[in-house]
C-alpha cells in the first residue's frame, strides 16, 4: 500500500474532496471555513458523531461503506429531530492503510450519499494518524424555528413507538464478523444493515406536531428509551412481545432455545438507527398513516408512565436485563 | 492509569462536558444535536480542524493545554475571516492514556478557554480508540452577511502584512522537544507559543472593509502565502528582511551562522497562527492603527503582483526554498 506523506493531504483535498464541496457555502474548500447564510424562520440543527476502526467499523470494511455509514449515523440524529439535512463538515484521521485507492473509495462513498441525501461538503480537515483510522462528521440541517422534537418531552400516558425493525444492527455486526449461523442471504441482509443503516429522514419530517419526544436508536432500544425517560422525568415500559423483527432477525430468533434471552439481546444490541418516539394516544393514527405512506413499519412497543427508569416485559413477566444497551466506547 | 470502559463515555458526558454546554443552544447535551437560531443579517461561519497526538501535539503535553490548542487553532481560522466565535462541537477520540485525571484536565482546559473566548459547547461525541488520542472541533461564529474576508481576493498592487511574529511556532516545537539551545526563559516562551497560540480575534474584526484577502498561518508563511496567491490568481513576493521576529526568535537567529537558512526556516516552519493578509496600499494605515490600538505588531512583509506563485527575497537576492512549508499530515 502506498505511503501517503504529509504533502498529500493537500492533494487529497484538491483531488478527492473539492469536487464534493457545497456549490456556494463550501467556498471550494479554499478558505478554511464554510459560510452558511441565516435562513429566516428556521433553526440550524447540528450534530457530530465519530467512528473508529475496530470499534464502530471493521478493519476490513470497504471505505466507501465506512464513509456512507459515517454520514448516515449522523443523518439519523437529524432525522429523529425532524430536521432536513443540507451539508456537513468532515475530519478524516487516516491510518497507514489509507492509500490512494482507499481514500478514493471513501470519497466515492461520500459522493454517492451526498446525492442520495442532498448534501454538500462545507469544510473540514484531513490528517494522518499512526493508529487506526477514525472519522468524524458534523452534519447540518434546517428545522422550522422552535420546531425540533427533543428527548425531554415524553409525558405519562404517551405511547412508545419505533420505526422499522429492532436488532438487525446487533445481529448485523455478528453477521459481518462471521459469527452468525444463518442462510447466506440472511447473513448478507443483516451485515448490509450493520454497514449501511437507513436514516429515517422522510418519517422524521412527520414528527413535529405529533411526537412529544424522539431520538434515534444507536445504543439499543432499552438504553435509548432509558435516555428519553431520564431526560423527560418519566418511566417507560417496553413490551418485548411487540418487538418488530425483520425476516432475517425472525429466522435467527426461531433458531434460539431461549426466547427471553434472544429478545433481550435484540432490544439491547444497538446500531439500529431507527427512530424511537413517544406520542399521545390521539396522535398514533396520524403517525401510522405517515409511516404507511412511506411504506415504513411503525410499531407501538410500550408506554410512558409516571416514575423513572425502563421496565422491560414479556408476556406479563418483568425481565431483568444484564445491561440496557451498548455505548460504543 | 485507570481503564475507562465504554459505559464511562456516558459519565464523561455527564460529569465533564454537560457543565460546558451552551446555556440554550447546547440543549444540555441531552439531545444528540445542538440548535442555533438564525440571526438576521448574519452568516454562520464554520471551521473544523483535527489534531493527533504525536503529530500536532506531543505525547506528554498536558491535556488542558491540548484542549485549549484545539480550540485556538480553530479560532484562528475564524479570526482570519473576521468572524466572531460563539460555540463549538467536539469529538474526543480518547487513547488508553486518557483516564479520569486526563479527561478532567481536558475539560478544565476547555472551560478556561470557553470563558476567555465566550464559547459554549453545542454538541459532539466521545469515543475511545486503541491508537493515539486525537480530537477535532467544529467552531461556529457569526459574521455580518456577505462580510467575511476570503483567501481569493488578493489583487496585484496589494501589500502583504502579517500580525505578531513569525517562526515562534516552529521554534516552539523544537523548544518543547528539548532540541533548542537557548536561555531557559527563551525556551519557555517559545514552547508556550507552540502549545498555546493566540488567535487574533480582535484584529480579525478589523479586517472587513480593509483587507482584500486573508488567512491564518498554520503551515508556514511561505506556504500560506502560496495558497492565497493560488486562490487569487496572483503572485506574492515576500521579503525575509522584514520578517517580524520575537525576542526569543531574534536570540535564536543571532546564534545562527547562516542567516538565509535561518530566515528560510522561520518562514516555512508553520504553527504561527498569525493572520496573513493583503490590502490596497491605501488601507495600510487604517490596519496599522487598528493593530496599534490592540498593542499588536503588524508588519508589511511583501507585495502582490501579476503572475503566480511565491517568490522569497532577502537583500535583493531570490532564495530557493526547499519547501514552502509544512502541512501537518
XYZ file of C-alpha atoms in Angstrom, chain B:
329
model
C -3.838 4.729 34.851
C -7.434 3.600 35.213
C -9.024 1.843 32.273
C -12.106 3.656 31.013
C -14.764 1.270 29.818
C -17.422 2.024 27.290
C -20.025 2.958 29.872
C -17.802 5.742 31.076
C -18.357 7.681 27.895
C -21.776 8.448 29.396
C -20.126 9.518 32.627
C -17.605 11.613 30.714
C -20.509 13.377 29.068
C -22.464 13.837 32.298
C -19.685 14.824 34.638
C -17.224 16.643 32.434
C -18.949 18.010 29.361
C -22.525 18.828 30.407
C -21.294 21.713 32.602
C -19.675 23.159 29.468
C -22.856 23.165 27.387
C -24.045 26.373 25.784
C -26.839 27.556 28.131
C -29.540 27.408 25.451
C -28.266 26.093 22.137
C -26.432 23.082 23.626
C -29.728 21.655 24.970
C -27.838 20.263 27.986
C -26.085 17.881 25.561
C -29.149 15.679 26.072
C -30.415 15.657 22.509
C -27.661 14.411 20.147
C -27.997 17.786 18.411
C -27.474 21.465 19.063
C -29.929 24.050 17.746
C -28.740 27.511 16.689
C -31.410 30.045 15.690
C -30.874 32.040 12.531
C -29.501 35.522 13.161
C -30.912 38.056 10.716
C -28.276 39.961 8.771
C -25.571 37.476 9.629
C -23.866 34.443 8.153
C -22.796 31.432 10.160
C -19.079 30.721 9.683
C -17.915 27.161 10.382
C -14.490 25.555 10.550
C -13.275 22.119 11.644
C -9.701 21.151 12.456
C -8.374 17.915 13.909
C -5.239 17.278 15.974
C -3.437 13.987 16.597
C -1.091 13.004 19.439
C 2.445 12.638 18.139
C 1.633 14.719 15.038
C 0.059 18.011 16.196
C 0.784 17.761 19.913
C 3.350 15.880 21.961
C 2.507 12.687 23.854
C 3.460 14.306 27.155
C 1.655 17.607 26.568
C -0.798 18.239 29.429
C -4.318 17.662 28.137
C -5.652 21.001 29.391
C -3.211 22.700 27.014
C -4.129 20.265 24.223
C -7.807 21.175 24.655
C -7.031 24.863 24.551
C -4.782 24.467 21.490
C -7.579 22.556 19.756
C -9.960 25.474 20.294
C -7.345 28.063 19.391
C -6.223 26.589 16.069
C -9.895 26.638 15.038
C -10.496 30.113 16.483
C -7.530 31.287 14.433
C -9.391 30.282 11.257
C -12.429 32.305 12.334
C -10.238 35.277 13.287
C -8.664 35.398 9.830
C -12.144 35.673 8.282
C -13.312 38.410 10.632
C -15.916 36.136 12.290
C -16.971 36.323 15.933
C -16.978 32.876 17.623
C -19.782 31.699 19.909
C -19.757 27.920 20.126
C -18.353 24.584 19.061
C -18.927 20.875 18.657
C -16.286 18.446 19.851
C -15.140 14.905 19.064
C -12.769 13.273 21.543
C -11.056 10.080 20.392
C -9.546 9.094 23.756
C -6.498 6.824 23.902
C -5.795 4.404 26.757
C -3.692 7.110 28.421
C -6.828 9.226 28.873
C -8.035 8.187 32.332
C -10.204 10.372 34.550
C -7.462 12.808 35.579
C -6.523 13.385 31.947
C -10.150 13.800 30.889
C -10.752 16.196 33.757
C -7.712 18.207 32.711
C -9.018 18.308 29.133
C -12.423 19.564 30.310
C -10.760 22.147 32.570
C -8.795 23.457 29.599
C -11.985 23.749 27.568
C -13.700 25.590 30.420
C -10.843 28.056 30.706
C -10.812 28.950 27.024
C -14.605 28.946 26.815
C -14.502 31.758 29.356
C -11.669 33.554 27.583
C -13.310 33.498 24.167
C -17.019 33.480 25.040
C -17.812 29.982 23.766
C -20.388 27.333 24.679
C -20.339 23.635 23.834
C -23.116 22.839 21.332
C -22.663 19.075 20.918
C -20.322 16.287 19.919
C -19.188 12.777 20.670
C -16.637 10.975 22.790
C -15.214 7.623 21.702
C -12.193 5.553 22.656
C -9.515 4.359 20.274
C -6.757 1.762 20.632
C -4.405 4.216 18.902
C -3.042 7.621 19.914
C -5.506 10.226 21.138
C -6.963 12.631 18.626
C -9.515 15.389 18.795
C -11.489 17.575 16.444
C -13.584 20.649 16.998
C -16.123 22.371 14.775
C -16.092 26.077 15.653
C -19.035 28.340 14.918
C -19.025 32.099 14.553
C -21.101 34.962 13.206
C -20.102 37.410 10.505
C -22.132 40.266 9.048
C -23.921 38.949 5.982
C -21.598 38.593 2.979
C -18.806 40.164 5.011
C -16.125 37.540 5.503
C -12.656 38.086 4.104
C -11.745 35.169 1.854
C -8.490 33.784 0.527
C -9.280 34.605 -3.109
C -9.384 38.426 -3.041
C -5.722 39.442 -3.352
C -5.043 41.917 -6.216
C -1.844 42.988 -7.966
C -0.567 46.104 -6.215
C -1.704 44.919 -2.762
C 0.643 44.895 0.180
C 1.170 41.708 2.228
C 1.036 42.065 6.020
C 1.349 39.707 8.990
C 0.337 40.100 12.627
C 2.627 39.271 15.545
C 5.884 37.471 14.868
C 6.810 34.675 12.500
C 8.627 31.437 13.324
C 7.823 31.119 17.028
C 5.592 28.113 16.356
C 8.303 26.177 14.553
C 10.972 27.122 17.091
C 8.465 26.392 19.856
C 8.048 22.811 18.685
C 11.826 22.333 18.848
C 11.864 24.017 22.252
C 9.095 21.747 23.560
C 11.030 18.743 22.283
C 14.251 19.894 24.037
C 16.036 20.316 20.702
C 16.849 24.019 21.054
C 19.869 25.591 22.788
C 18.811 28.933 24.239
C 18.378 30.546 27.646
C 15.671 28.782 29.688
C 13.301 31.769 29.581
C 13.536 31.861 25.770
C 12.871 28.138 25.609
C 9.854 28.571 27.867
C 8.462 31.458 25.820
C 8.789 29.570 22.536
C 7.342 26.321 23.905
C 4.415 28.272 25.337
C 3.749 29.805 21.932
C 3.721 26.332 20.354
C 1.411 24.895 22.982
C -0.912 27.873 23.273
C -1.165 30.065 20.199
C -3.085 33.337 20.428
C -5.932 33.621 17.919
C -6.054 37.205 16.614
C -9.810 37.637 17.005
C -9.883 41.311 17.929
C -7.713 42.257 14.973
C -9.677 39.939 12.698
C -12.761 42.007 13.415
C -10.993 44.980 11.787
C -10.328 43.157 8.501
C -13.669 43.531 6.696
C -13.672 46.676 4.591
C -9.873 46.935 4.651
C -8.301 43.583 3.701
C -8.724 42.060 0.237
C -7.654 38.552 1.297
C -6.603 36.868 4.500
C -5.853 33.502 6.084
C -4.207 32.305 9.252
C -0.656 30.975 9.095
C -0.752 27.337 10.102
C 1.530 25.752 7.522
C 4.216 28.432 7.326
C 4.255 31.998 5.998
C 5.502 30.959 2.548
C 3.033 28.075 2.169
C 0.036 30.088 3.293
C 1.083 32.992 1.068
C 1.206 30.432 -1.745
C -2.360 29.379 -1.022
C -3.584 32.988 -1.114
C -1.697 33.504 -4.387
C -3.181 30.359 -5.927
C -6.735 31.126 -4.776
C -6.474 34.725 -6.022
C -4.683 34.036 -9.306
C -1.782 36.352 -8.438
C 1.894 36.179 -7.434
C 3.231 37.136 -3.999
C 6.746 38.388 -3.220
C 7.940 38.098 0.381
C 10.971 39.980 1.713
C 12.532 37.963 4.549
C 14.497 41.043 5.574
C 11.206 42.346 7.019
C 10.227 39.162 8.854
C 8.955 40.189 12.330
C 10.791 38.182 14.967
C 10.020 37.814 18.653
C 12.794 38.499 21.161
C 13.288 34.754 21.564
C 13.409 34.124 17.816
C 15.820 37.040 17.448
C 18.108 35.478 20.069
C 17.977 32.166 18.182
C 18.605 33.941 14.864
C 21.636 35.762 16.249
C 23.165 32.395 17.185
C 22.937 31.001 13.643
C 25.860 31.048 11.206
C 23.667 31.014 8.064
C 21.103 33.856 8.176
C 19.470 32.804 4.895
C 18.872 29.293 6.122
C 17.637 30.587 9.479
C 15.110 33.008 7.959
C 14.001 30.374 5.468
C 13.303 28.025 8.377
C 11.259 30.651 10.207
C 9.226 31.465 7.088
C 8.335 27.833 6.454
C 8.073 26.279 9.911
C 4.342 26.766 10.492
C 2.221 26.723 13.647
C 2.339 30.531 13.860
C -1.437 31.127 13.926
C -0.899 34.742 12.961
C -3.033 36.473 10.330
C -1.597 36.919 6.847
C -3.475 39.490 4.785
C -3.293 41.559 1.642
C -4.725 45.060 1.268
C -4.553 48.067 -1.012
C -1.691 50.436 -0.055
C -4.376 53.000 0.846
C -5.755 50.646 3.550
C -2.404 50.005 5.227
C -2.618 52.979 7.593
C -6.082 52.069 8.881
C -4.999 48.486 9.587
C -1.834 49.722 11.315
C -3.957 51.957 13.541
C -6.269 49.051 14.371
C -3.289 46.904 15.320
C -1.729 49.698 17.381
C -4.970 50.064 19.285
C -4.666 46.388 20.239
C -0.938 46.652 21.025
C -0.435 44.117 18.259
C 2.532 44.138 15.926
C 1.584 44.369 12.250
C 4.333 44.215 9.637
C 4.373 44.664 5.881
C 6.400 41.743 4.541
C 5.718 41.728 0.826
C 3.541 42.639 -2.111
C 1.171 41.147 -4.632
C 1.984 41.205 -8.360
C 0.526 39.763 -11.524
C 1.639 36.200 -12.157
C 1.590 33.139 -9.960
C 3.447 31.501 -7.099
C 5.515 32.852 -4.218
C 8.932 34.451 -4.536
C 11.049 34.855 -1.421
C 13.748 37.524 -1.384
C 16.445 38.614 1.040
C 18.540 41.724 0.416
C 17.593 41.806 -3.269
C 18.513 38.133 -3.764
C 15.883 35.496 -4.583
C 16.014 32.448 -2.321
C 15.137 28.931 -3.413
C 13.293 27.301 -0.537
C 13.491 23.525 -0.203
C 9.805 23.555 0.540
C 7.240 26.262 1.067
C 6.042 24.918 4.363
C 4.822 22.087 6.429
C 1.385 20.640 6.191
C 0.681 18.550 9.263
C -0.133 15.130 7.850
